[in-house]
Tab-separated table of C-alpha atoms in Angstrom:
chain	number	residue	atom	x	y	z
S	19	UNK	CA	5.526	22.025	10.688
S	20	UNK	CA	3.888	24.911	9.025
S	21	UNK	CA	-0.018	25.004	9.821
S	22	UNK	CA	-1.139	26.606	6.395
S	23	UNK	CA	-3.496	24.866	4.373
S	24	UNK	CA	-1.532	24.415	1.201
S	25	UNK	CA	1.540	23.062	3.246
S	26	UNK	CA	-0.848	20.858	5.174
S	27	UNK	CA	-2.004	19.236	2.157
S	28	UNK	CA	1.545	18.393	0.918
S	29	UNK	CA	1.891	16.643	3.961
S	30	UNK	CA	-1.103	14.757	4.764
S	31	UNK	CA	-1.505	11.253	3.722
S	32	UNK	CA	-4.350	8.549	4.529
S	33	UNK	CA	-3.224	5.096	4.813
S	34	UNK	CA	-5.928	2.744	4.461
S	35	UNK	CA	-5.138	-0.818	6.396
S	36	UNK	CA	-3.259	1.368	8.857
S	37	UNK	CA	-4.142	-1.225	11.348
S	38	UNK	CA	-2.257	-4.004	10.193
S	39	UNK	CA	1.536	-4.929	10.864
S	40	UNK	CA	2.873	-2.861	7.487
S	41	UNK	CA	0.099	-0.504	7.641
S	42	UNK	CA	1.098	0.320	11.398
S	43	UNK	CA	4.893	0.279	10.475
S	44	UNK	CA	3.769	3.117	7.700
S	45	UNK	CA	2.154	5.098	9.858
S	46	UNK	CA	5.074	5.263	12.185
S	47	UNK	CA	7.459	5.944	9.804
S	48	UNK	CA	5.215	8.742	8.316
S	49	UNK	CA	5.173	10.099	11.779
S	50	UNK	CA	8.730	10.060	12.087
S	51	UNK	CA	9.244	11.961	8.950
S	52	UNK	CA	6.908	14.828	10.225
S	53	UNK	CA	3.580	13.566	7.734
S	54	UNK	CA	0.451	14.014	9.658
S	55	UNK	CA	-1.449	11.328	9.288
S	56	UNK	CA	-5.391	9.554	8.786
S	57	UNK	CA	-5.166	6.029	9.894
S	58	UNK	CA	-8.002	4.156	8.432
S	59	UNK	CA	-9.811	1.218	9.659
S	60	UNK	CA	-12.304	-0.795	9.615
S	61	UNK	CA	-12.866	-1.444	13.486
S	62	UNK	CA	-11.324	1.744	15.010
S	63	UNK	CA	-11.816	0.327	18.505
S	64	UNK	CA	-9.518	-2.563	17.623
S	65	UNK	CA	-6.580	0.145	16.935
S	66	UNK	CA	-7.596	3.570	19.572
S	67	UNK	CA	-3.719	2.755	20.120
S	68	UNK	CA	-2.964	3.843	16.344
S	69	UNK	CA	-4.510	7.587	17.563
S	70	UNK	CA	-2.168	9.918	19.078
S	71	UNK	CA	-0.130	13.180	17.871
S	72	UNK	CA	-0.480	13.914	13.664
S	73	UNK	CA	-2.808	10.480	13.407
S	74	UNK	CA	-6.279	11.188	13.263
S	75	UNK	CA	-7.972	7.412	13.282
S	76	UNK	CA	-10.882	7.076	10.835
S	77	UNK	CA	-13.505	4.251	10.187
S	78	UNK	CA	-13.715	3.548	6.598
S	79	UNK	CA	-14.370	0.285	4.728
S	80	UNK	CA	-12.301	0.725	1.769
S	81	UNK	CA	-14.557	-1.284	-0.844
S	82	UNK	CA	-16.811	1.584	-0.240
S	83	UNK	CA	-15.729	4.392	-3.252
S	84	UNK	CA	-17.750	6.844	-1.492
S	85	UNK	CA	-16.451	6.487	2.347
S	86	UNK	CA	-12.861	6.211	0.661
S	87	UNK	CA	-13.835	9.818	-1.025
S	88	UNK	CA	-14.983	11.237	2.325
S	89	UNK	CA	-11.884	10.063	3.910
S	90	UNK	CA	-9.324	11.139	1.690
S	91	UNK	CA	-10.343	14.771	0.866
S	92	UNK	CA	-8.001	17.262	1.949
S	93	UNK	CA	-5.109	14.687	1.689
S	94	UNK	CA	-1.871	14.622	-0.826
S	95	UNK	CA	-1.407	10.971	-1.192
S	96	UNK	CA	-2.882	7.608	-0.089
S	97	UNK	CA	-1.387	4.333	0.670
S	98	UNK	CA	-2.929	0.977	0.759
S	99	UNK	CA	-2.138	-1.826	2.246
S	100	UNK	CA	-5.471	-3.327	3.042
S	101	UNK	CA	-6.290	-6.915	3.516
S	102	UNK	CA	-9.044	-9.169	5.058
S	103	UNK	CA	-9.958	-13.137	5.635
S	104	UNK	CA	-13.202	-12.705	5.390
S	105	UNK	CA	-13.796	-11.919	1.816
S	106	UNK	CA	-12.286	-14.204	-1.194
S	107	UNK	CA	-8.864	-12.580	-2.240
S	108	UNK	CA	-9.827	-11.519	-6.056
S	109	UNK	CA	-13.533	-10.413	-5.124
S	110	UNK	CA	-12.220	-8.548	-2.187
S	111	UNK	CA	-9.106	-6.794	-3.711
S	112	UNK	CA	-10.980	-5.927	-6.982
S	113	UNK	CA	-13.961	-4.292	-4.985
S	114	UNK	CA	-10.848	-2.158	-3.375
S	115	UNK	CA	-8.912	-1.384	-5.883
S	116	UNK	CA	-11.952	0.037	-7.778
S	117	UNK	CA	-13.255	2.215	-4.334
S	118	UNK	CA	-9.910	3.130	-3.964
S	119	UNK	CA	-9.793	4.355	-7.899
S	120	UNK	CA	-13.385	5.868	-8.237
S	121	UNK	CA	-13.181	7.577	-4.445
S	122	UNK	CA	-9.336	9.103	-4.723
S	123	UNK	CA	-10.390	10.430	-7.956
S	124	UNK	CA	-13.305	11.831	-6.366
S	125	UNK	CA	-11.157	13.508	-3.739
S	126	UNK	CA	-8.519	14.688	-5.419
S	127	UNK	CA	-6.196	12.888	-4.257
S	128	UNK	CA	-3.586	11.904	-7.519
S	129	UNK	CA	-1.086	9.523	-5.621
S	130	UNK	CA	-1.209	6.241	-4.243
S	131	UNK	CA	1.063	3.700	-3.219
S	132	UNK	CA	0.023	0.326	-2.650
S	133	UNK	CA	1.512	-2.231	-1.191
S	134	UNK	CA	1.541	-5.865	-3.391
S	135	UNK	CA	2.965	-9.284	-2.227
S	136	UNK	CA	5.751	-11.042	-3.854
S	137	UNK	CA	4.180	-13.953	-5.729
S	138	UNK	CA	2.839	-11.558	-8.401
S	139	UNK	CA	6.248	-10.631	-9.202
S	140	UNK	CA	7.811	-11.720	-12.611
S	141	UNK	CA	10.430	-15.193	-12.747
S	142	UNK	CA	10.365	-14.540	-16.374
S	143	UNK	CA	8.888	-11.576	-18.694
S	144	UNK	CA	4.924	-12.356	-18.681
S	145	UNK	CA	5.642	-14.838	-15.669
S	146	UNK	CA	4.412	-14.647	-12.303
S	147	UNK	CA	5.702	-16.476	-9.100
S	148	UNK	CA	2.175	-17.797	-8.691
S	149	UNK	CA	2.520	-19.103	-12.337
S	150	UNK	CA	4.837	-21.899	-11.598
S	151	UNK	CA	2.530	-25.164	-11.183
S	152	UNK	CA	3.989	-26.105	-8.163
S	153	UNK	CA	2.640	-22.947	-6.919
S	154	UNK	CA	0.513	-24.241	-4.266
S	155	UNK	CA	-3.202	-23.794	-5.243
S	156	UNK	CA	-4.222	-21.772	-1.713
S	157	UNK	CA	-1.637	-19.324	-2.099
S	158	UNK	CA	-2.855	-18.523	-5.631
S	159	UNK	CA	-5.878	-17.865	-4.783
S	160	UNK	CA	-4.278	-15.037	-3.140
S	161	UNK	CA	-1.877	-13.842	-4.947
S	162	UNK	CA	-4.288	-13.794	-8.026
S	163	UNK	CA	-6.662	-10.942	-5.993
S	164	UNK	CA	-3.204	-8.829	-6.207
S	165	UNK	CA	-2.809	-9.569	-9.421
S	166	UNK	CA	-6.255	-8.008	-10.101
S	167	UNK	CA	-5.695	-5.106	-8.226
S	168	UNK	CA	-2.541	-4.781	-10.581
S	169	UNK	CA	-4.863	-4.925	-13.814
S	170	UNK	CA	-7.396	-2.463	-12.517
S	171	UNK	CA	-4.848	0.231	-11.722
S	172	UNK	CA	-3.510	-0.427	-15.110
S	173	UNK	CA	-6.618	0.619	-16.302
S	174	UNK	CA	-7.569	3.517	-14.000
S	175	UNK	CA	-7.543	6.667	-15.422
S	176	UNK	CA	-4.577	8.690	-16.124
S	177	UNK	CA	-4.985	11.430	-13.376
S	178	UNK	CA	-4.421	8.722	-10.804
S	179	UNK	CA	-0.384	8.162	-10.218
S	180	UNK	CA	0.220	4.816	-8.674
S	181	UNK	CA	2.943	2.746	-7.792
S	182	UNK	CA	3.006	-0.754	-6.381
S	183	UNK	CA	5.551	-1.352	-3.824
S	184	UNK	CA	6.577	-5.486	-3.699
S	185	UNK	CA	8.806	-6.705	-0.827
S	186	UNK	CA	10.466	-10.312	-0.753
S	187	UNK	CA	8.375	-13.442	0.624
S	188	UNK	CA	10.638	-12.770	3.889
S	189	UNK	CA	9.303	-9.681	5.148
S	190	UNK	CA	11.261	-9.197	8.888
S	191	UNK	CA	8.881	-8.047	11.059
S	192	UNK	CA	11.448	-7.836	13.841
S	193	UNK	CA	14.377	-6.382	12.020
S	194	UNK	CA	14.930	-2.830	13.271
S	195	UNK	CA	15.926	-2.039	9.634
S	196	UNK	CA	19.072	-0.087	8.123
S	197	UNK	CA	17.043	2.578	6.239
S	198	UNK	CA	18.612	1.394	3.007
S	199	UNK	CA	16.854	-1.171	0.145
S	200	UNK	CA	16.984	-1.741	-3.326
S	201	UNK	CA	14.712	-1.248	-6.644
S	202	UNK	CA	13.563	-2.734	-9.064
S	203	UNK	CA	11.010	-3.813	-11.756
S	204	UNK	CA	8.524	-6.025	-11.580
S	205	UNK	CA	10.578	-8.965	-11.195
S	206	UNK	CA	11.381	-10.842	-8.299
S	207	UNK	CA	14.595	-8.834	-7.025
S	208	UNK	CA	15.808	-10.167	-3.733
S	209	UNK	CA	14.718	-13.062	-0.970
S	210	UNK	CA	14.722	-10.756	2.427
S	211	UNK	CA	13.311	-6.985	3.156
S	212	UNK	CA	13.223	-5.716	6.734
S	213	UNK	CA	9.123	-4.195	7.140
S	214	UNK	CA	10.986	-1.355	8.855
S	215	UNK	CA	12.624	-0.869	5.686
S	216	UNK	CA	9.808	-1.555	3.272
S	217	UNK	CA	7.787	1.498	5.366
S	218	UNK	CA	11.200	3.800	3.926
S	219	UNK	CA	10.625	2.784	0.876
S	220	UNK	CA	6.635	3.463	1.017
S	221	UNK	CA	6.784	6.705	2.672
S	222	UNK	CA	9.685	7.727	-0.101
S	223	UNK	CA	7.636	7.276	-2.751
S	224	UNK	CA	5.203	9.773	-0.590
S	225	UNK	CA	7.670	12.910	-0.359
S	226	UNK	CA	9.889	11.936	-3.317
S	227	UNK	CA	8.001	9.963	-6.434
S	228	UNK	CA	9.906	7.819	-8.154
S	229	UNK	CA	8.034	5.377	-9.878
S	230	UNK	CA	4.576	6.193	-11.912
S	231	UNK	CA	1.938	3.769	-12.726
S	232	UNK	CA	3.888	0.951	-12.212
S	233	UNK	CA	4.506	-2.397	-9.869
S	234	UNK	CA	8.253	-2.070	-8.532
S	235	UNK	CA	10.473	-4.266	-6.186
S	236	UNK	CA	12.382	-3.708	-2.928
S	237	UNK	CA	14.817	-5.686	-0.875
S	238	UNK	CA	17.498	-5.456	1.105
């Protein structure tokens, strides 16, 4: 890998939530692909293992916009795939959508791909999975702090391109993956995804955008 500066910074990416199973499965596939990588975190002594060659661990908590600026400068893209129990789903995923909005923009940095969760996907146009009213009531709750993340980046500024990358309910954490899924809208597309695969399809819409301010599907 070349060491210059400009090359660097088409390389670099931060991934904030790096310590959880997706976020971890991201940063390894990054690695694998040659991306250097800032793995960001809220306890960094819960994850020293996530440190190593090309990751550079950071402490960062993500509804902060100004430690999400600080963090990202210097880097060509961010992902997110952030999460927490501590916090109630909408309050907690609208405080980091909108640090994650306000502090790329600060940065620089104009790409990020987050990762949603299935239930916001569409059964019908205008539908969500977490519309049905046998949708059980807990779940909501969680799927509808996605579904405000979705509206904020609808309404972040232009300069920001975004994507939304929505695996299946079955996400196979043990499945060593093919390195193959499919795309789609945002409608439900598919019952299974390998999270080997569903880090391909994350770190491809790193090197190679496809999709632009939009929530898209992937499954086996």
């Amino acid at each position: 890998m070349s060491s210059t500066t400009e090359e660097q910074q088409h390389t670099d990416v931060i991934v904030y939530g790096a310590g959880g199973q997706v976020g971890r499965a991201v940063v390894a596939e990054a690695r694998r692909r040659g991306l250097t990588v800032t793995a960001a975190v809220r306890e960094p002594d819960r994850h020293a293992d996530l440190a190593g060659p090309g990751v550079r661990l950071l402490r960062c908590d993500v509804t902060d916009p100004a430690a999400v600026a600080a963090g990202a400068r210097g880097h060509a893209a961010a992902v997110s795939s952030v999460y927490t129990p501590d916090t109630p789903s909408t309050e907690f995923y609208g405080a980091a959508t909108t640090a994650l909005v306000a502090g790329l923009r600060q940065a620089g940095v104009p790409r990020l791909v987050s990762v949603g969760v299935a239930t916001t996907l569409e059964t019908a146009p205008g539908t969500a999975v977490h519309d049905d009213p046998e949708f059980p009531e807990a779940h909501r709750a969680f799927s509808l702090g996605h579904a405000t993340a979705l509206d904020l980046l609808r309404a972040a500024p232009a300069e920001l391109d975004w994507v939304v990358v929505t695996p299946p309910m079955d996400l196979d954490r043990t499945d060593p993956g093919t390195g193959r899924y499919r795309v789609g809208g945002p409608q439900v597309l598919g019952p299974r995804i390998a999270q080997a695969d569903l880090a391909v399809a994350i770190v491809d819409e790193l090197t190679a955008p496809a999709h632009h301010r939009e929530q898209i599907a992937v499954a086996e």
